[in-house]
C-alpha positions as a Markdown table, in Angstrom:
| # | Residue | x | y | z |
|---|---|---|---|---|
| 1 | Met | -6.4 | -17.3 | -12.6 |
| 2 | Arg | -9.4 | -15.6 | -14.1 |
| 3 | Gly | -9.8 | -13.4 | -17.1 |
| 4 | Arg | -11.6 | -10.2 | -17.6 |
| 5 | Ser | -12.9 | -8.5 | -14.5 |
| 6 | Asp | -16.5 | -9.0 | -15.6 |
| 7 | Gln | -16.6 | -12.1 | -17.7 |
| 8 | Val | -14.9 | -15.2 | -16.3 |
| 9 | Val | -17.6 | -17.9 | -16.2 |
| 10 | Val | -18.4 | -21.0 | -18.0 |
| 11 | Arg | -21.2 | -20.6 | -20.6 |
| 12 | Gly | -24.6 | -21.8 | -19.6 |
| 13 | Asp | -24.6 | -24.5 | -22.2 |
| 14 | Gly | -21.7 | -26.2 | -20.4 |
| 15 | Ser | -19.1 | -25.4 | -23.0 |
| 16 | Asp | -16.1 | -23.2 | -22.6 |
| 17 | Ala | -14.4 | -20.7 | -25.0 |
| 18 | Gly | -12.6 | -23.6 | -26.7 |
| 19 | Gly | -15.8 | -25.5 | -27.3 |
| 20 | Val | -14.9 | -28.4 | -25.0 |
| 21 | Asp | -17.2 | -29.5 | -22.2 |
| 22 | Pro | -15.4 | -28.4 | -18.9 |
| 23 | Gln | -16.0 | -31.8 | -17.3 |
| 24 | Gln | -14.4 | -33.5 | -20.3 |
| 25 | Leu | -11.5 | -31.0 | -20.2 |
| 26 | Trp | -10.7 | -31.1 | -16.5 |
| 27 | Leu | -12.2 | -34.2 | -14.9 |
| 28 | Asp | -11.6 | -36.9 | -17.5 |
| 29 | Ser | -8.2 | -38.5 | -17.7 |
| 30 | Asp | -5.7 | -37.8 | -20.4 |
| 31 | Arg | -6.9 | -38.6 | -23.8 |
| 32 | Pro | -6.9 | -40.5 | -26.1 |
| 33 | Arg | -8.1 | -43.5 | -24.1 |
| 34 | Lys | -8.5 | -46.1 | -26.8 |
| 35 | Gly | -6.1 | -47.7 | -29.2 |
| 36 | Arg | -2.3 | -47.5 | -28.9 |
| 37 | Lys | -0.7 | -46.0 | -25.8 |
| 38 | Pro | -0.3 | -42.3 | -26.5 |
| 39 | Ala | 3.3 | -41.2 | -27.1 |
| 40 | Phe | 2.7 | -37.9 | -25.4 |
| 41 | Ser | 0.7 | -36.6 | -22.4 |
| 42 | Arg | -1.5 | -33.6 | -22.2 |
| 43 | Ala | 0.8 | -32.2 | -19.5 |
| 44 | Ala | 3.9 | -32.5 | -21.7 |
| 45 | Ile | 2.1 | -30.8 | -24.6 |
| 46 | Thr | 0.9 | -28.0 | -22.4 |
| 47 | Ala | 4.4 | -27.5 | -20.9 |
| 48 | Ala | 5.9 | -27.2 | -24.4 |
| 49 | Ala | 3.3 | -24.6 | -25.3 |
| 50 | Val | 4.0 | -22.6 | -22.1 |
| 51 | Ala | 7.8 | -22.7 | -22.8 |
| 52 | Leu | 7.2 | -21.5 | -26.4 |
| 53 | Ala | 5.0 | -18.7 | -25.2 |
| 54 | Asp | 7.5 | -17.7 | -22.5 |
| 55 | Ala | 10.3 | -17.5 | -25.1 |
| 56 | Glu | 8.5 | -16.0 | -28.1 |
| 57 | Gly | 5.1 | -14.7 | -27.0 |
| 58 | Ile | 1.6 | -16.0 | -27.3 |
| 59 | Asp | 1.4 | -15.4 | -31.1 |
| 60 | Ala | 4.1 | -18.1 | -31.5 |
| 61 | Val | 1.8 | -20.7 | -30.0 |
| 62 | Thr | 0.1 | -22.5 | -32.9 |
| 63 | Met | -0.9 | -26.2 | -33.0 |
| 64 | Arg | 1.7 | -26.8 | -35.7 |
| 65 | Arg | 4.5 | -25.1 | -33.8 |
| 66 | Val | 3.7 | -27.0 | -30.6 |
| 67 | Ala | 3.6 | -30.3 | -32.4 |
| 68 | Ser | 7.0 | -29.5 | -33.8 |
| 69 | Glu | 8.3 | -28.8 | -30.4 |
| 70 | Val | 7.2 | -32.1 | -29.0 |
| 71 | Gly | 8.1 | -34.1 | -32.1 |
| 72 | Ala | 4.5 | -35.0 | -32.9 |
| 73 | Gly | 2.3 | -34.8 | -36.0 |
| 74 | Val | 0.0 | -31.8 | -35.8 |
| 75 | Met | -3.1 | -33.9 | -36.2 |
| 76 | Ser | -2.2 | -36.0 | -33.1 |
| 77 | Leu | -2.3 | -32.9 | -31.0 |
| 78 | Tyr | -6.0 | -32.5 | -31.7 |
| 79 | Ser | -6.6 | -35.6 | -29.6 |
| 80 | Tyr | -5.5 | -33.6 | -26.6 |
| 81 | Ala | -6.6 | -30.1 | -27.4 |
| 82 | Pro | -9.0 | -29.6 | -30.3 |
| 83 | Asp | -8.1 | -26.0 | -30.9 |
| 84 | Lys | -5.8 | -23.2 | -29.7 |
| 85 | Glu | -8.4 | -21.8 | -27.3 |
| 86 | Thr | -8.5 | -25.1 | -25.5 |
| 87 | Leu | -4.7 | -25.2 | -25.5 |
| 88 | Leu | -4.6 | -21.7 | -23.9 |
| 89 | Gln | -7.0 | -22.9 | -21.2 |
| 90 | Leu | -4.6 | -25.7 | -20.4 |
| 91 | Met | -1.7 | -23.3 | -20.4 |
| 92 | Val | -3.3 | -20.8 | -18.1 |
| 93 | Asp | -4.3 | -23.5 | -15.6 |
| 94 | Gln | -0.8 | -25.1 | -15.7 |
| 95 | Val | 1.0 | -21.9 | -14.8 |
| 96 | Ser | -1.6 | -21.1 | -12.2 |
| 97 | Gly | -0.2 | -24.1 | -10.4 |
| 98 | Glu | 2.8 | -22.0 | -9.6 |
| 99 | Leu | 0.5 | -20.0 | -7.2 |
| 100 | Ser | 0.2 | -22.9 | -4.9 |
| 101 | Pro | 0.7 | -23.3 | -2.1 |
| 102 | Pro | -0.2 | -19.7 | -1.4 |
| 103 | Asp | 0.9 | -17.9 | 1.8 |
| 104 | Pro | -1.2 | -18.7 | 4.8 |
| 105 | Leu | -4.1 | -16.3 | 5.4 |
| 106 | Thr | -3.7 | -13.7 | 8.2 |
| 107 | Gly | -7.3 | -13.0 | 8.9 |
| 108 | Asp | -6.8 | -9.4 | 7.6 |
| 109 | Trp | -8.8 | -9.7 | 4.4 |
| 110 | Arg | -7.3 | -6.5 | 2.9 |
| 111 | Ala | -3.8 | -7.6 | 3.6 |
| 112 | Asp | -4.6 | -11.1 | 2.2 |
| 113 | Leu | -6.1 | -9.7 | -1.0 |
| 114 | Lys | -3.0 | -7.6 | -1.5 |
| 115 | Ala | -0.8 | -10.7 | -1.1 |
| 116 | Ile | -2.9 | -12.5 | -3.6 |
| 117 | Ala | -2.5 | -9.7 | -6.1 |
| 118 | His | 1.2 | -9.6 | -5.6 |
| 119 | Ala | 1.4 | -13.3 | -6.2 |
| 120 | Gln | -0.6 | -12.9 | -9.4 |
| 121 | Arg | 1.7 | -10.1 | -10.6 |
| 122 | Ala | 4.8 | -12.2 | -10.0 |
| 123 | Leu | 3.2 | -15.0 | -12.0 |
| 124 | Met | 2.3 | -12.8 | -14.9 |
| 125 | Leu | 5.8 | -11.3 | -15.0 |
| 126 | Arg | 7.3 | -14.8 | -15.2 |
| 127 | His | 4.9 | -15.5 | -18.0 |
| 128 | Pro | 4.4 | -12.2 | -19.9 |
| 129 | Trp | 1.9 | -13.7 | -22.3 |
| 130 | Leu | -0.5 | -14.4 | -19.5 |
| 131 | Pro | -2.3 | -11.0 | -19.3 |
| 132 | Thr | -2.9 | -11.2 | -23.1 |
| 133 | Ala | -4.2 | -14.8 | -22.8 |
| 134 | Leu | -6.6 | -13.7 | -20.0 |
| 135 | Phe | -8.2 | -10.7 | -21.8 |
| 136 | Asn | -11.3 | -11.0 | -23.9 |
| 137 | Arg | -11.8 | -14.8 | -23.2 |
| 138 | Arg | -14.3 | -16.7 | -21.2 |
| 139 | Trp | -12.6 | -19.3 | -19.0 |
| 140 | Ser | -13.6 | -22.5 | -17.4 |
| 141 | Leu | -11.8 | -23.2 | -14.1 |
| 142 | Gly | -9.2 | -25.9 | -14.1 |
| 143 | Pro | -7.9 | -27.6 | -10.9 |
| 144 | Asn | -5.0 | -25.2 | -10.3 |
| 145 | Thr | -7.3 | -22.1 | -10.9 |
| 146 | Leu | -9.9 | -23.6 | -8.6 |
| 147 | Ala | -7.4 | -24.1 | -5.8 |
| 148 | Phe | -6.3 | -20.4 | -6.0 |
| 149 | Leu | -9.9 | -19.2 | -6.2 |
| 150 | Glu | -10.7 | -21.3 | -3.1 |
| 151 | His | -7.8 | -19.5 | -1.3 |
| 152 | Ala | -9.1 | -16.1 | -2.4 |
| 153 | Leu | -12.7 | -16.8 | -1.3 |
| 154 | Ala | -11.3 | -18.0 | 2.1 |
| 155 | Ala | -9.5 | -14.7 | 2.4 |
| 156 | Leu | -12.8 | -12.9 | 2.0 |
| 157 | Arg | -14.6 | -14.9 | 4.7 |
| 158 | Pro | -14.1 | -12.3 | 7.4 |
| 159 | Thr | -16.1 | -9.8 | 5.3 |
| 160 | Ala | -19.9 | -9.5 | 5.1 |
| 161 | Leu | -19.9 | -10.0 | 1.3 |
| 162 | Asp | -22.2 | -12.7 | -0.1 |
| 163 | Gly | -20.8 | -15.4 | -2.5 |
| 164 | Gly | -21.5 | -13.4 | -5.7 |
| 165 | Ala | -19.8 | -10.3 | -4.3 |
| 166 | Lys | -16.7 | -12.3 | -3.3 |
| 167 | Leu | -16.4 | -13.7 | -6.8 |
| 168 | Glu | -16.7 | -10.2 | -8.2 |
| 169 | Val | -13.9 | -8.9 | -5.9 |
| 170 | Phe | -11.6 | -11.7 | -6.9 |
| 171 | Ser | -12.3 | -11.1 | -10.5 |
| 172 | Leu | -11.7 | -7.3 | -10.0 |
| 173 | Ile | -8.3 | -8.0 | -8.4 |
| 174 | Thr | -7.3 | -10.4 | -11.1 |
| 175 | Gly | -8.4 | -8.0 | -13.9 |
| 176 | Phe | -6.7 | -5.0 | -12.2 |
| 177 | Thr | -3.5 | -7.0 | -11.8 |
| 178 | Ala | -3.5 | -8.2 | -15.4 |
| 179 | Arg | -4.1 | -4.7 | -16.8 |
| 180 | Leu | -1.3 | -3.2 | -14.7 |
| 181 | Val | 1.1 | -6.0 | -15.7 |
| 182 | Ala | 0.2 | -5.5 | -19.3 |
| 183 | Asp | 1.0 | -1.8 | -19.0 |
| 184 | Glu | 4.2 | -2.5 | -17.1 |
| 185 | Ile | 5.4 | -4.8 | -19.9 |
| 186 | Ala | 4.4 | -2.2 | -22.6 |
| 187 | Gln | 6.3 | 0.5 | -20.7 |
| 188 | Ala | 9.4 | -1.7 | -20.4 |
| 189 | Ala | 9.3 | -2.1 | -24.2 |
| 190 | Leu | 8.9 | 1.7 | -24.6 |
| 191 | Ser | 11.8 | 2.4 | -22.3 |
| 192 | Ala | 13.9 | 0.2 | -24.5 |
| 193 | Ser | 13.4 | 2.8 | -27.2 |
| 194 | Pro | 14.6 | 6.2 | -25.8 |
| 195 | Glu | 13.6 | 8.0 | -28.9 |
| 196 | Arg | 10.0 | 6.8 | -28.6 |
| 197 | Ala | 9.9 | 7.7 | -24.9 |
| 198 | Ala | 11.2 | 11.1 | -25.6 |
| 199 | Ala | 8.6 | 11.7 | -28.3 |
| 200 | Glu | 5.8 | 10.7 | -25.9 |
| 201 | Ala | 7.2 | 13.1 | -23.3 |
| 202 | Arg | 7.3 | 16.0 | -25.8 |
| 203 | Tyr | 3.8 | 15.2 | -26.9 |
| 204 | Leu | 2.4 | 15.3 | -23.4 |
| 205 | Ala | 4.3 | 18.5 | -22.7 |
| 206 | Ala | 2.8 | 20.1 | -25.8 |
| 207 | Val | -0.7 | 19.0 | -24.9 |
| 208 | Ala | -0.4 | 20.3 | -21.3 |
| 209 | Ala | 0.8 | 23.7 | -22.6 |
| 210 | Asp | -1.9 | 24.2 | -25.2 |
| 211 | Gly | -4.4 | 25.8 | -22.8 |
| 212 | His | -7.1 | 23.3 | -23.6 |
| 213 | His | -6.3 | 20.8 | -20.9 |
| 214 | Pro | -5.8 | 22.6 | -17.7 |
| 215 | Glu | -6.6 | 19.6 | -15.5 |
| 216 | Leu | -4.0 | 17.5 | -17.2 |
| 217 | Ala | -1.5 | 20.4 | -17.0 |
| 218 | Glu | -2.1 | 20.6 | -13.2 |
| 219 | Ala | -1.8 | 16.8 | -12.8 |
| 220 | Leu | 1.5 | 16.7 | -14.8 |
| 221 | Ser | 2.9 | 19.6 | -12.7 |
| 222 | Ala | 2.4 | 17.7 | -9.4 |
| 223 | Pro | 5.4 | 16.2 | -7.6 |
| 224 | Val | 6.5 | 13.0 | -9.1 |
| 225 | Arg | 5.8 | 9.9 | -7.1 |
| 226 | Pro | 8.1 | 6.9 | -7.2 |
| 227 | Leu | 7.6 | 5.4 | -10.6 |
| 228 | Thr | 9.3 | 2.0 | -10.2 |
| 229 | Pro | 6.9 | -0.8 | -11.3 |
| 230 | Asp | 6.9 | -2.2 | -7.8 |
| 231 | Ala | 6.1 | 1.1 | -6.1 |
| 232 | Thr | 3.4 | 2.0 | -8.7 |
| 233 | Phe | 1.7 | -1.4 | -8.4 |
| 234 | Thr | 1.7 | -1.3 | -4.6 |
| 235 | Arg | 0.4 | 2.2 | -4.5 |
| 236 | Leu | -2.5 | 1.6 | -6.9 |
| 237 | Leu | -3.3 | -1.7 | -5.3 |
| 238 | Asp | -3.5 | -0.1 | -1.8 |
| 239 | Arg | -5.8 | 2.6 | -3.2 |
| 240 | Met | -8.2 | 0.1 | -4.7 |
| 241 | Val | -8.2 | -2.6 | -1.9 |
| 242 | Asp | -8.4 | -0.1 | 0.9 |
| 243 | Gly | -11.4 | 1.5 | -0.8 |
| 244 | Leu | -13.4 | -1.7 | -1.1 |
| 245 | Asp | -16.6 | -1.9 | 0.9 |
| 246 | Ala | -16.8 | -5.2 | 2.6 |
| 247 | Gly | -20.4 | -4.8 | 3.7 |
| 248 | Ser | -22.2 | -4.9 | 0.3 |
C-alpha cells in the first residue's frame, strides 16, 4: 500500500519517515543480532500492534502498550522498531500481505485497476486504522507493498504510460480508495447517531433553501442514486478510472 496520492517515496537521503534506513528496515534480518537469542520476533511484535489497532484504533498503538501486549519491557521493543513511525511502517506492510496473491490480470487495464482498488478497499475495511496510517506520511516500500505495487504496474503495461505516470496512477488509486474508505467509516459512525445525522440533514436543507447556494440546491434536488457504500465506491471508481488517459 502507498500513502498520500502525491507523496509516497523514500526520502533522497535514504531514510524513511521513521528515521530508519529502508535497507536496514526491510532487507536486514530480524534484530537484534548480537547477544542473547531474542525472546520476540519483529513479526510477532508487528502482529500484536496490528491486533491492537484493529481492536481499539491507531491511537491505542504506543510502544508501551504493544510491549505490554507481548509481555516485553518497553525498552526491548526499540531494538526492533526505534519509534512508532517505524512500527506503523511495519504494520502497513504486514497487512499489505493480505493483498497477495492478487487476482490474475485480465489484460483490460481499467478492469484490473478497478479490481486492485476493490482489493485495497476490502483490506482497509478489515483494518479501519489503515487509511489514517497512510495519510500525511512518507513511506518506504516493504516486501508486501512492493509485491502489490509490482502487480499494479503489470496491470498498466498495456497502456502507453511511462514508468513515472504508472506510479502516479497507482498512487492516485490508493489515495482515492483510502479517502473514500475514511469517509465510509466516518459516515458509519454518523449513522450510529441518528440525532447527529438528522441535524446534518436539517442544516443542508436550510443552506439549500437560503437562496445563496442555487447550484447546491439543484444538486440536492436531483434523484437520489443508490447510497450503499458498495454502490457509491463502485460508481465513483468507475467514473475516475474510465476517465484516465492512458496515452500521457
